[in-house]
Coordinates of N, CA and C in Angstrom, one line a residue:
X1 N 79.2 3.1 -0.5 CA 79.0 4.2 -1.3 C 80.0 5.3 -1.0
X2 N 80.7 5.8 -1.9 CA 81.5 7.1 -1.9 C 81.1 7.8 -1.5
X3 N 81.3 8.9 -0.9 CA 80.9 10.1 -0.1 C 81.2 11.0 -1.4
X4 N 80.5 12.1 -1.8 CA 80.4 13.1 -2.9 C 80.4 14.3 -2.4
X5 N 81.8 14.9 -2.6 CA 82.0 16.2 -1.9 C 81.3 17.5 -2.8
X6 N 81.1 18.4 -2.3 CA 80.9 19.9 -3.4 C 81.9 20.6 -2.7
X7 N 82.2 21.7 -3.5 CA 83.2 22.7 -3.3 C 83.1 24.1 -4.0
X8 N 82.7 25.2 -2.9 CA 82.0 26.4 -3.3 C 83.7 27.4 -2.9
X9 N 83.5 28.4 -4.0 CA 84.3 29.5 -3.5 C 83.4 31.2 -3.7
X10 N 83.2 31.4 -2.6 CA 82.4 32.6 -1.9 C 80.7 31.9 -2.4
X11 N 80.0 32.4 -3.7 CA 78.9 32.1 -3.9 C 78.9 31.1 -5.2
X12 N 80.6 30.8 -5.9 CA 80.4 30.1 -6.4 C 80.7 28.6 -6.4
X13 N 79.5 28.3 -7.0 CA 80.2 26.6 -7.2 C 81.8 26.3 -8.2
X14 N 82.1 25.4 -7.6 CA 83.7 25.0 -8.2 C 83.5 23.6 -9.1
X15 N 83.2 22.7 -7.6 CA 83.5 21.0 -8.4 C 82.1 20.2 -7.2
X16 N 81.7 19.5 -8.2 CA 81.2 18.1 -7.1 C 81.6 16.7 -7.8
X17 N 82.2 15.5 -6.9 CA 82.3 14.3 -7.4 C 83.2 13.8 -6.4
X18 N 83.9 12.5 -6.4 CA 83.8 12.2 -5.0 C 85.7 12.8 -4.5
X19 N 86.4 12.3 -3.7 CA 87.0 13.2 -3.1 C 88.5 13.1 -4.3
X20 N 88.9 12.3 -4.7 CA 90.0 12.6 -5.7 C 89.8 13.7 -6.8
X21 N 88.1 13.4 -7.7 CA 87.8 14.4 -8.4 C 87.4 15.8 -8.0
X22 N 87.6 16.2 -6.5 CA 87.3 17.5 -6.1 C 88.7 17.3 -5.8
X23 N 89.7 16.8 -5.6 CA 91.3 16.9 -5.3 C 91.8 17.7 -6.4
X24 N 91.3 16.9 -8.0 CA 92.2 17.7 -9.1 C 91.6 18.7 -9.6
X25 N 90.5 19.1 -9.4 CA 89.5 20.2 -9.6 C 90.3 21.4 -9.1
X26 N 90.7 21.0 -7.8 CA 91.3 22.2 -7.1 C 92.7 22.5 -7.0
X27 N 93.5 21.7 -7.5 CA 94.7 21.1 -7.9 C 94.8 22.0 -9.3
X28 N 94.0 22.0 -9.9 CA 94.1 22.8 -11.3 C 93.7 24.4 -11.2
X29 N 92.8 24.5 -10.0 CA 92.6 25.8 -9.7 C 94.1 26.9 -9.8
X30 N 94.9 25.8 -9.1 CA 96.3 26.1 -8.6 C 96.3 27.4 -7.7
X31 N 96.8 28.6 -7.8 CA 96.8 29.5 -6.9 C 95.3 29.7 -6.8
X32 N 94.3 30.2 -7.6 CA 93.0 30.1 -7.1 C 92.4 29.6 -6.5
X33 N 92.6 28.4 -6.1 CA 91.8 27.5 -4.7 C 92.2 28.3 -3.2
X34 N 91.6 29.0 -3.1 CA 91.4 29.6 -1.9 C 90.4 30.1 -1.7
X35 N 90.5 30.0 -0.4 CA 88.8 30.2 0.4 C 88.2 29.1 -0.3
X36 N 88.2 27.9 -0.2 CA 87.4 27.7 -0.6 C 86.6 26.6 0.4
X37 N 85.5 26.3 0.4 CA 84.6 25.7 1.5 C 84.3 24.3 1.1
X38 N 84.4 23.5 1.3 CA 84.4 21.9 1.0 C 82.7 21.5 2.0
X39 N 82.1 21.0 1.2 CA 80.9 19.9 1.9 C 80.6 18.8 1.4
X40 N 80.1 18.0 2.5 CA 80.1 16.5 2.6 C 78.9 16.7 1.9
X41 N 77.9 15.8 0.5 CA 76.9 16.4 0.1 C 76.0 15.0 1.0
X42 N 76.3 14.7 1.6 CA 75.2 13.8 2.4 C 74.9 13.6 4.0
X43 N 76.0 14.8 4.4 CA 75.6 15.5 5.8 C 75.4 16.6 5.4
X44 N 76.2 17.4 4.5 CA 76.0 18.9 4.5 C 76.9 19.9 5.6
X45 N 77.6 18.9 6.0 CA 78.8 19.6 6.8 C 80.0 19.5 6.2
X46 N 80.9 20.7 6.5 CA 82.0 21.2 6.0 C 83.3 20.3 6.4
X47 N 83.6 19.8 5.3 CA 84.9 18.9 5.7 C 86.2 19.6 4.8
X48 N 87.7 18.8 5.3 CA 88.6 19.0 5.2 C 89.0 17.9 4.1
X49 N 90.0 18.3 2.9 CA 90.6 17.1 2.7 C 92.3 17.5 2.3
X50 N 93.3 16.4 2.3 CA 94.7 16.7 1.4 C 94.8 16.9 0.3
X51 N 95.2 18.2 -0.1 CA 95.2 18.5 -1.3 C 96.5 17.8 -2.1
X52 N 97.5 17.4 -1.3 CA 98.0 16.9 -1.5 C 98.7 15.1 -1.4
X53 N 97.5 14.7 -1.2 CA 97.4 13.2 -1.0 C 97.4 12.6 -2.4
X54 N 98.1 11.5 -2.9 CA 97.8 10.7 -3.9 C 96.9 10.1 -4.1
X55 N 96.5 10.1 -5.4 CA 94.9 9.3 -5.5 C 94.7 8.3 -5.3
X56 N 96.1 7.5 -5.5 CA 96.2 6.0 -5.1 C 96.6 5.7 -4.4
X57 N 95.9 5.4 -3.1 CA 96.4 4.4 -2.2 C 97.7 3.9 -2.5
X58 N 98.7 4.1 -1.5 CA 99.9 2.9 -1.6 C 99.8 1.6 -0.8
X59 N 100.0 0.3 -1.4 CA 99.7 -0.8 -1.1 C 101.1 -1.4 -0.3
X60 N 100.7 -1.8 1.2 CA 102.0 -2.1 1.7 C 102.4 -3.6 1.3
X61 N 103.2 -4.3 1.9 CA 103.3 -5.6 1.7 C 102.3 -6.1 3.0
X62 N 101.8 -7.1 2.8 CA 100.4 -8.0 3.8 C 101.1 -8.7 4.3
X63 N 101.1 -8.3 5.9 CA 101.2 -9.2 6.9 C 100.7 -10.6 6.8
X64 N 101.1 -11.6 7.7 CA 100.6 -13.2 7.9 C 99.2 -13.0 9.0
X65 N 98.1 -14.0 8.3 CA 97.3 -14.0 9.0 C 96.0 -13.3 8.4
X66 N 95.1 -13.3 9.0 CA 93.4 -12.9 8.9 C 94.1 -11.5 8.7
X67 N 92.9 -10.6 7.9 CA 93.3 -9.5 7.5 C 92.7 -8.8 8.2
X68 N 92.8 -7.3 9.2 CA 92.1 -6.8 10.5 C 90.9 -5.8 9.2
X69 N 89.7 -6.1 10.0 CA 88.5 -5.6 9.0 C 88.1 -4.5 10.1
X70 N 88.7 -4.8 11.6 CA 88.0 -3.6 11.8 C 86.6 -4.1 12.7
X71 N 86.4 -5.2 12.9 CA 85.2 -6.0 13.5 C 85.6 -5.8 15.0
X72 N 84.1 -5.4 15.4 CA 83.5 -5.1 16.9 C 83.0 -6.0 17.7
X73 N 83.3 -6.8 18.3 CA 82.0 -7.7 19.4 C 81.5 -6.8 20.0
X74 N 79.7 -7.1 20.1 CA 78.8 -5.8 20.4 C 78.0 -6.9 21.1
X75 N 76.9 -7.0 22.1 CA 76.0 -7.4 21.9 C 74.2 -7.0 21.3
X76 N 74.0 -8.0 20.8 CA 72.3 -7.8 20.2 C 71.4 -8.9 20.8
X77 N 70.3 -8.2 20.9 CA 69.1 -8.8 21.6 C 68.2 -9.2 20.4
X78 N 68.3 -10.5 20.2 CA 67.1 -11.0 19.7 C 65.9 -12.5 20.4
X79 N 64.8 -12.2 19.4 CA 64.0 -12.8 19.9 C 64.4 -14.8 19.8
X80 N 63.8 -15.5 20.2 CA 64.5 -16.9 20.3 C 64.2 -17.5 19.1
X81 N 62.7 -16.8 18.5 CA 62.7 -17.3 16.9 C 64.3 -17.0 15.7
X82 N 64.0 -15.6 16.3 CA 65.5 -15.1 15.5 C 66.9 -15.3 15.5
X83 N 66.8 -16.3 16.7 CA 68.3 -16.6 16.7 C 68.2 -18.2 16.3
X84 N 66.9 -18.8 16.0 CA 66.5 -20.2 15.7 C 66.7 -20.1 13.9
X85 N 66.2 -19.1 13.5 CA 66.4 -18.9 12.0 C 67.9 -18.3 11.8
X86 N 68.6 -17.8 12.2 CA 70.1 -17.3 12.4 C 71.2 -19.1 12.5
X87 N 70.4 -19.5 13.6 CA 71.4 -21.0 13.8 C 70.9 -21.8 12.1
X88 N 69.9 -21.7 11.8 CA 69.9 -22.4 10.4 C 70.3 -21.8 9.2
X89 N 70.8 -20.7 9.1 CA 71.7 -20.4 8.2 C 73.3 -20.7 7.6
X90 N 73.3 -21.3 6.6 CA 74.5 -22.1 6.7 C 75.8 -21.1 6.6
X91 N 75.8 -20.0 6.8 CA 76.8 -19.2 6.9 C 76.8 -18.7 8.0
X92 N 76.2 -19.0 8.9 CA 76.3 -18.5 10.5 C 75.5 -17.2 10.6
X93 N 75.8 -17.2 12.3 CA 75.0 -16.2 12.5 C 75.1 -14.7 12.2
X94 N 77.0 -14.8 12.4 CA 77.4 -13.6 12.2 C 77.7 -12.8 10.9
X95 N 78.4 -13.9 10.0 CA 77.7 -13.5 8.5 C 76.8 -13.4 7.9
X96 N 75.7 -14.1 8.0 CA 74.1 -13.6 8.0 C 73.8 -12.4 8.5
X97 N 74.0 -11.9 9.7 CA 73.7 -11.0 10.4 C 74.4 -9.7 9.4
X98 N 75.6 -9.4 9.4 CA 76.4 -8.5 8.2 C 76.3 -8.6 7.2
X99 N 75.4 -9.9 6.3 CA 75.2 -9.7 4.7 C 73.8 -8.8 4.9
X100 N 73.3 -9.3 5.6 CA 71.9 -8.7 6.3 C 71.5 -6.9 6.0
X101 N 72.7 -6.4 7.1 CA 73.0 -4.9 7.4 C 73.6 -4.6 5.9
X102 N 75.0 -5.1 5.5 CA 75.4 -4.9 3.8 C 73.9 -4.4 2.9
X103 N 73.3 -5.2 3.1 CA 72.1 -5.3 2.0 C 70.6 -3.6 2.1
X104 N 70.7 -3.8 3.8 CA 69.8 -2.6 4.2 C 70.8 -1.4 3.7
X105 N 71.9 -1.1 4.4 CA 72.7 -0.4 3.8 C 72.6 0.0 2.4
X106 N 72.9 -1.0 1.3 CA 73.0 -0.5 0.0 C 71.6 0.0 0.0
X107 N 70.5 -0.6 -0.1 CA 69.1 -0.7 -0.2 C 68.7 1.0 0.1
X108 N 69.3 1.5 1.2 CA 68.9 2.8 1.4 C 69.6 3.9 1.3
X109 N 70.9 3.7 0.4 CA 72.0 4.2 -0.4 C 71.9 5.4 -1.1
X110 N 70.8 5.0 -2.2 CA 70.3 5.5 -3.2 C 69.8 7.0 -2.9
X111 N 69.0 7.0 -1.6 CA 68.0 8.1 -1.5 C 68.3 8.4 -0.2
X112 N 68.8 9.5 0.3 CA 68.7 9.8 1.8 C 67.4 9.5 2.6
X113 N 67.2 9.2 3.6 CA 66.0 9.4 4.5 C 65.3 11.0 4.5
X114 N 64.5 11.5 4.4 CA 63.5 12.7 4.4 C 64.6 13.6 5.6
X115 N 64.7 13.0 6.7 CA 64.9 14.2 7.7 C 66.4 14.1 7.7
X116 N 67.7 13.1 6.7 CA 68.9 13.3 6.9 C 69.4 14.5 5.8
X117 N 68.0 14.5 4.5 CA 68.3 15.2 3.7 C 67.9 16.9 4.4
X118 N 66.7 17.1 4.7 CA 66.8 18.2 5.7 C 67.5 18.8 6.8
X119 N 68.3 17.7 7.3 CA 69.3 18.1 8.1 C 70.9 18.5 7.2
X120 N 71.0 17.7 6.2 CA 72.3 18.1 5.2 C 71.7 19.4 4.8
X121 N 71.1 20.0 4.0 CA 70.5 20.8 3.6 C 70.7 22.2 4.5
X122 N 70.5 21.9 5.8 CA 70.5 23.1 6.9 C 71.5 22.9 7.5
X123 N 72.6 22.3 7.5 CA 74.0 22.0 7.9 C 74.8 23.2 6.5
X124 N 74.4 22.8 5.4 CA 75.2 23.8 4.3 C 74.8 25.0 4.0
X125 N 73.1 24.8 4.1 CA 72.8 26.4 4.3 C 73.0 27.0 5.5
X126 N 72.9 26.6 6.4 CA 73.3 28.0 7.6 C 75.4 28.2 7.4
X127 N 76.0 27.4 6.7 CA 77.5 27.9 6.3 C 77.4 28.7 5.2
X128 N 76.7 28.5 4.5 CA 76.8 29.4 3.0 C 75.5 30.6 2.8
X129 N 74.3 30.5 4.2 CA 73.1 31.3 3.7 C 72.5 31.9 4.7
X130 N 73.4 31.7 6.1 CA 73.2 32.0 7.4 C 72.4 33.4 7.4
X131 N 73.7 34.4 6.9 CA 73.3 35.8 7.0 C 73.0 36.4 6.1
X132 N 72.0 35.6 5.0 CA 71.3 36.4 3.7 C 70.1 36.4 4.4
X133 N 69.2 37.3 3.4 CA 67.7 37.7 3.3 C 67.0 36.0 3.4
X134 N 65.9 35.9 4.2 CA 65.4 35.2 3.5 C 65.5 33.4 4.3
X135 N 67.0 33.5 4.8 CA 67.7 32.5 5.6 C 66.2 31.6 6.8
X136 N 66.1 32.3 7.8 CA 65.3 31.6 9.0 C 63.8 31.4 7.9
X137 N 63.7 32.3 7.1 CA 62.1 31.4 6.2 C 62.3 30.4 5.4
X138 N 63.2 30.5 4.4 CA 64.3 29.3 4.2 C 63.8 28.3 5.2
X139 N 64.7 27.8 6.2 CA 64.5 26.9 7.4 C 63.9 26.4 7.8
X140 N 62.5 27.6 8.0 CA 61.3 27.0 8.1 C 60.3 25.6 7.8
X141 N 60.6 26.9 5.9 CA 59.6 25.9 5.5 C 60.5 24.5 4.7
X142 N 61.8 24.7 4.5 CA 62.2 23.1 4.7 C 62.2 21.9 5.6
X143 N 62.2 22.7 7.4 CA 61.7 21.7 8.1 C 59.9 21.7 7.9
X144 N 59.3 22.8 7.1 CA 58.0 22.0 7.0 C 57.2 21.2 6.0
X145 N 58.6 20.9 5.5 CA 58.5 20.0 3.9 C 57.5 21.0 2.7
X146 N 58.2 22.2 2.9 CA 57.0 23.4 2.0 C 58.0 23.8 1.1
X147 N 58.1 23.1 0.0 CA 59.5 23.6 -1.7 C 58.8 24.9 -1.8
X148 N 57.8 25.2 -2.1 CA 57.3 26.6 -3.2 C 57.9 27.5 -1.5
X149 N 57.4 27.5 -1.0 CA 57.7 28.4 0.3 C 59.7 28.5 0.3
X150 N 59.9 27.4 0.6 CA 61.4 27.4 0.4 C 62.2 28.2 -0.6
X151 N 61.3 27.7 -2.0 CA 61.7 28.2 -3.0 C 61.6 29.9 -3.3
X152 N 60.9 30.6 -2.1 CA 60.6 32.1 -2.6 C 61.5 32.7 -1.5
X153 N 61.5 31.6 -0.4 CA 62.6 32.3 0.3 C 63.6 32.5 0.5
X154 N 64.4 31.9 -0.7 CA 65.3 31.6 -1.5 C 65.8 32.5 -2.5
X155 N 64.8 33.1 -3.1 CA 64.4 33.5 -4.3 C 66.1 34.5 -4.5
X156 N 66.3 35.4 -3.4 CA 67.4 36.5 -3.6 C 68.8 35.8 -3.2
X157 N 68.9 34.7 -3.2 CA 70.3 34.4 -3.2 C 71.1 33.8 -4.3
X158 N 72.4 33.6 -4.2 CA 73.7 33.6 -5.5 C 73.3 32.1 -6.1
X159 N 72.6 31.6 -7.4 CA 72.3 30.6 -7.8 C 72.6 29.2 -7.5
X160 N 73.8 29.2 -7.7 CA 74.9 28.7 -7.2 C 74.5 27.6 -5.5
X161 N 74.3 28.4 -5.3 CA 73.2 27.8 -3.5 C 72.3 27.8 -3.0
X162 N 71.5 28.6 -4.0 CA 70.1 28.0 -3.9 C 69.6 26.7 -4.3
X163 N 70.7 26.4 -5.8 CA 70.3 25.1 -6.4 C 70.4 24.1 -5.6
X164 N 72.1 24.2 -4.7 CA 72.7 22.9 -4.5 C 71.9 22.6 -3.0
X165 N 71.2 23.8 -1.9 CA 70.4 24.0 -0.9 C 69.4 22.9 -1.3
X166 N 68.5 23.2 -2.9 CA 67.3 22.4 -3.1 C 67.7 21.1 -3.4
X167 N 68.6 21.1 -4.2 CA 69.1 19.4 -4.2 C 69.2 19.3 -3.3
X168 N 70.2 19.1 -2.0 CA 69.9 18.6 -0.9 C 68.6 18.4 0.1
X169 N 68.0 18.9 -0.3 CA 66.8 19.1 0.3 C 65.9 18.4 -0.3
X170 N 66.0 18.0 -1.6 CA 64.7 17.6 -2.6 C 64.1 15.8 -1.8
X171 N 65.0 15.3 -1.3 CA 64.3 14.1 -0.6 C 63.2 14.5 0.1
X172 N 63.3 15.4 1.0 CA 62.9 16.2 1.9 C 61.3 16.3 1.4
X173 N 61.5 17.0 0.4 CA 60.3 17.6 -0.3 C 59.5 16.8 -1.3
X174 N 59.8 15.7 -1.4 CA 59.3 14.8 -2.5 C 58.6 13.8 -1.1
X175 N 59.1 13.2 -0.5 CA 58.8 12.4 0.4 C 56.9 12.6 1.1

């Protein structure tokens, strides 16, 4: 999954989509893109990107040989059933094991976990809501899965971050 940036300047919102489409968003700002605050929308922390990087990848010529993926020898502890059902898999253990993770992975893609969305959520608000009215009750009742409470504590801030605060947070509150 793509990582889906937002990008706020002071209280307002600019651009969300993933990192190319907040590239030319702000690329077209041209002198206007400043100050402006970039977040990860699925930590909720403040990232950096090149504003001036090409959308496309340049493609080198391919060395000889296996292609480096980037693969770790780690060890794992399983039970003797588990490695009995692993040896009978006709694609081994180790591809079994990574189609495995691939699949949990996608599987839980979709929807943040409850407490990653409350933690993205309080990662972007204490950057953008730290020192408004309202902030530490905010906090509260998001860590206490309380929307209407959240929502009133909220109530006096720049639309703009209130919304994108409860989106982030809405796993949170649904869960």
């Amino acid at each position: 999954m793509d990582r889906t940036l937002t990008a706020f300047s002071g209280d307002y919102w600019i651009a969300t989509g993933d990192e190319d489409e907040v590239r030319a968003a702000l690329r077209a700002m041209g002198d206007d893109a400043q100050n402006i605050l970039l977040f990860d929308d699925r930590t909720g922390r403040q990232v950096d990107i090149d504003l001036q990087a090409d959308a496309a990848p340049r493609a080198g010529p391919r060395g000889r040989g296996r292609p480096k993926m980037g693969v770790q020898a780690r060890e794992i502890t399983l039970l003797p059933r588990h490695w009995d059902w692993l040896a009978a898999q006709p694609r081994g253990a180790s591809a079994t094991l990574r189609q495995l993770v691939e699949d949990a992975m996608k599987a839980g893609a979709d929807r943040p976990s409850p407490r990653a969305a409350m933690d993205a959520a309080y990662h972007f608000l204490t950057a953008m809501a730290g020192d408004r009215a309202g902030y530490e009750a905010a906090i509260r009742a998001l860590y206490a899965k309380d929307k209407a409470a959240f929502e009133a504590a909220a109530e006096g801030w720049p639309g703009a971050i209130r919304a994108h605060g409860l989106a982030l947070a809405e796993p949170a509150f649904s869960a």
